[in-house]
Short mmCIF file of C-alpha atoms in Angstrom, two decimals:
data_model
loop_
_atom_site.label_atom_id
_atom_site.label_comp_id
_atom_site.label_asym_id
_atom_site.label_seq_id
_atom_site.Cartn_x
_atom_site.Cartn_y
_atom_site.Cartn_z
CA MET N 1 -139.93 -141.34 69.99
CA THR N 2 -138.10 -141.42 66.63
CA THR N 3 -135.15 -139.53 68.12
CA GLU N 4 -135.01 -142.03 70.98
CA ILE N 5 -134.99 -144.98 68.55
CA GLN N 6 -132.33 -143.33 66.41
CA GLY N 7 -130.23 -142.63 69.50
CA ARG N 8 -130.47 -146.29 70.52
CA ALA N 9 -129.47 -147.42 67.01
CA VAL N 10 -126.44 -145.13 67.09
CA HIS N 11 -125.52 -146.40 70.56
CA LEU N 12 -125.78 -150.06 69.46
CA ALA N 13 -123.76 -149.35 66.31
CA GLY N 14 -121.05 -147.83 68.51
CA ILE N 15 -120.98 -150.93 70.71
CA ARG N 16 -120.66 -153.16 67.62
CA GLU N 17 -117.91 -151.03 66.12
CA LYS N 18 -115.94 -151.04 69.37
CA ALA N 19 -116.30 -154.83 69.70
CA GLU N 20 -115.28 -155.40 66.08
CA ALA N 21 -112.21 -153.21 66.53
CA GLU N 22 -111.24 -155.05 69.72
CA MET N 23 -111.64 -158.44 68.05
CA GLU N 24 -109.62 -157.32 65.03
CA ARG N 25 -106.87 -156.06 67.36
CA ILE N 26 -106.55 -159.49 69.01
CA GLY N 27 -106.79 -161.41 65.74
CA ILE N 28 -110.40 -162.60 65.82
CA ASP N 29 -112.55 -162.76 62.71
CA ALA N 30 -115.54 -164.79 61.51
CA ALA N 31 -113.25 -167.55 60.21
CA PHE N 32 -111.76 -167.97 63.69
CA ILE N 33 -115.23 -168.25 65.26
CA GLU N 34 -116.09 -170.99 62.78
CA ARG N 35 -112.82 -172.83 63.46
CA LEU N 36 -113.25 -172.49 67.23
CA VAL N 37 -116.75 -173.94 67.20
CA ASP N 38 -115.88 -176.75 64.78
CA THR N 39 -112.73 -177.73 66.70
CA PHE N 40 -114.22 -177.42 70.19
CA TYR N 41 -117.42 -179.32 69.49
CA GLY N 42 -115.49 -181.99 67.60
CA ARG N 43 -113.53 -182.47 70.82
CA ILE N 44 -116.74 -182.39 72.89
CA GLN N 45 -118.16 -185.24 70.83
CA ALA N 46 -115.04 -187.34 71.49
CA HIS N 47 -114.88 -186.51 75.22
CA PRO N 48 -115.77 -189.51 77.45
CA ARG N 49 -118.00 -187.56 79.85
CA LEU N 50 -119.14 -184.52 77.88
CA GLY N 51 -119.78 -186.33 74.59
CA PRO N 52 -122.63 -188.53 75.82
CA VAL N 53 -124.39 -185.61 77.55
CA PHE N 54 -124.23 -183.43 74.46
CA ASP N 55 -125.10 -186.29 72.11
CA GLY N 56 -128.04 -187.27 74.28
CA ARG N 57 -129.52 -183.84 73.65
CA LEU N 58 -128.26 -183.23 70.11
CA ALA N 59 -128.30 -186.62 68.37
CA GLY N 60 -129.30 -185.97 64.79
CA ARG N 61 -129.18 -182.21 65.33
CA TRP N 62 -125.44 -181.53 65.53
CA PRO N 63 -125.26 -179.41 62.34
CA ASP N 64 -128.02 -177.12 63.63
CA HIS N 65 -126.30 -176.83 66.99
CA MET N 66 -122.97 -176.00 65.38
CA GLU N 67 -124.55 -173.17 63.37
CA LYS N 68 -126.29 -171.90 66.50
CA MET N 69 -123.00 -171.90 68.42
CA LYS N 70 -121.29 -170.01 65.61
CA ARG N 71 -124.03 -167.37 65.82
CA PHE N 72 -123.72 -167.36 69.62
CA TRP N 73 -119.94 -166.80 69.67
CA SER N 74 -120.18 -164.26 66.86
CA SER N 75 -122.78 -162.37 68.83
CA VAL N 76 -120.68 -162.50 72.00
CA ALA N 77 -117.46 -161.45 70.29
CA PHE N 78 -118.73 -158.90 67.79
CA LYS N 79 -121.87 -157.72 69.64
CA ASN N 80 -123.73 -158.15 66.35
CA GLY N 81 -126.98 -159.66 67.59
CA ALA N 82 -126.51 -162.82 65.49
CA TYR N 83 -127.82 -165.02 68.33
CA GLY N 84 -131.20 -164.60 69.91
CA GLY N 85 -131.58 -167.80 71.93
CA LYS N 86 -132.02 -168.45 75.61
CA PRO N 87 -129.02 -170.46 76.87
CA VAL N 88 -130.37 -171.19 80.35
CA GLN N 89 -133.66 -172.56 79.06
CA ALA N 90 -131.78 -174.59 76.43
CA HIS N 91 -129.82 -176.35 79.16
CA LEU N 92 -132.72 -177.01 81.55
CA GLY N 93 -133.56 -180.68 81.81
CA VAL N 94 -130.56 -181.90 79.84
CA GLU N 95 -130.10 -185.48 80.96
CA GLY N 96 -126.74 -186.02 82.65
CA ILE N 97 -125.82 -182.34 83.00
CA ALA N 98 -124.11 -181.73 86.33
CA PRO N 99 -122.08 -178.94 87.94
CA ASP N 100 -118.88 -181.01 87.86
CA LEU N 101 -118.99 -181.13 84.04
CA PHE N 102 -118.46 -177.38 83.70
CA PRO N 103 -114.78 -177.47 84.78
CA GLU N 104 -114.21 -180.23 82.21
CA TRP N 105 -115.98 -178.12 79.57
CA LEU N 106 -113.75 -175.16 80.48
CA ALA N 107 -110.58 -177.29 80.42
CA LEU N 108 -111.43 -178.58 76.95
CA PHE N 109 -112.22 -175.05 75.79
CA SER N 110 -108.87 -173.85 77.17
CA GLU N 111 -107.02 -176.68 75.40
CA THR N 112 -108.78 -175.78 72.15
CA LEU N 113 -107.82 -172.12 72.51
CA ALA N 114 -104.23 -173.06 73.33
CA ASP N 115 -104.11 -174.95 70.05
CA ILE N 116 -105.84 -172.47 67.74
CA ALA N 117 -106.14 -168.96 69.25
CA PRO N 118 -104.31 -166.37 67.13
CA SER N 119 -102.92 -164.54 70.17
CA ASP N 120 -102.56 -164.75 73.93
CA GLU N 121 -105.01 -161.86 74.19
CA ALA N 122 -107.58 -163.78 72.15
CA LYS N 123 -107.15 -166.84 74.35
CA ALA N 124 -107.53 -164.73 77.50
CA TRP N 125 -110.62 -162.94 76.17
CA PHE N 126 -112.38 -166.15 75.13
CA MET N 127 -111.44 -167.96 78.35
CA ALA N 128 -112.70 -165.12 80.55
CA THR N 129 -115.92 -165.09 78.55
CA ALA N 130 -116.33 -168.86 78.73
CA GLU N 131 -115.72 -168.78 82.49
CA ARG N 132 -118.46 -166.17 82.93
CA ILE N 133 -120.82 -168.26 80.80
CA ALA N 134 -120.04 -171.42 82.77
CA LYS N 135 -120.54 -169.63 86.08
CA SER N 136 -123.81 -168.12 84.92
CA LEU N 137 -125.14 -171.45 83.68
CA THR N 138 -124.00 -173.27 86.81
CA LEU N 139 -125.72 -170.74 89.06
CA SER N 140 -128.86 -170.66 86.94
CA LEU N 141 -129.18 -174.42 86.69
CA PHE N 142 -127.96 -175.64 90.07
CA TYR N 143 -127.85 -172.89 92.68
CA ASN N 144 -130.35 -173.17 95.50
CA PRO N 145 -130.43 -169.97 97.58
CA ALA N 146 -132.15 -171.83 100.43
CA LEU N 147 -128.91 -173.72 101.00
CA ASP N 148 -127.19 -170.39 101.78
CA ASP N 149 -129.81 -169.41 104.34
CA PRO N 150 -127.90 -168.65 107.58
CA ALA N 151 -130.85 -169.96 109.59
CA ARG N 152 -130.34 -173.38 107.99
CA LYS N 153 -126.59 -173.52 108.66
CA THR N 154 -125.39 -176.00 111.23
CA VAL N 155 -122.22 -175.46 113.17
#
């Protein structure tokens, strides 16, 4: 059992090291993650459609959310385990959340990256990751497999 645990620790350390090297290669560090989160969520708060949805859930708790998002993006980028939350559950029951908000969220994220990303590779990496996150959340929150049932399709 000890050998198995040690093997897993070595494997996870290798994943972290590879992620850190990739992020360094494209110009990403902890300071960028902090700037990305601060800039993006500042823009979210000012956005006419996204702002009220986020503020409805986070009023009075923005600083905590910002720190959580910094841990989230650090964990995603550096594979360091800094975030241990459950994003789908966190978004369940958010008043005003709708599938059509995710493209707006992505567009704002893209604009933010265009303004602050240190390289085209960094922008591409973060956008691809954000698109996967948006797709995952959209499917988890709104997809109804019964609607895809061929027996229910009308011609």
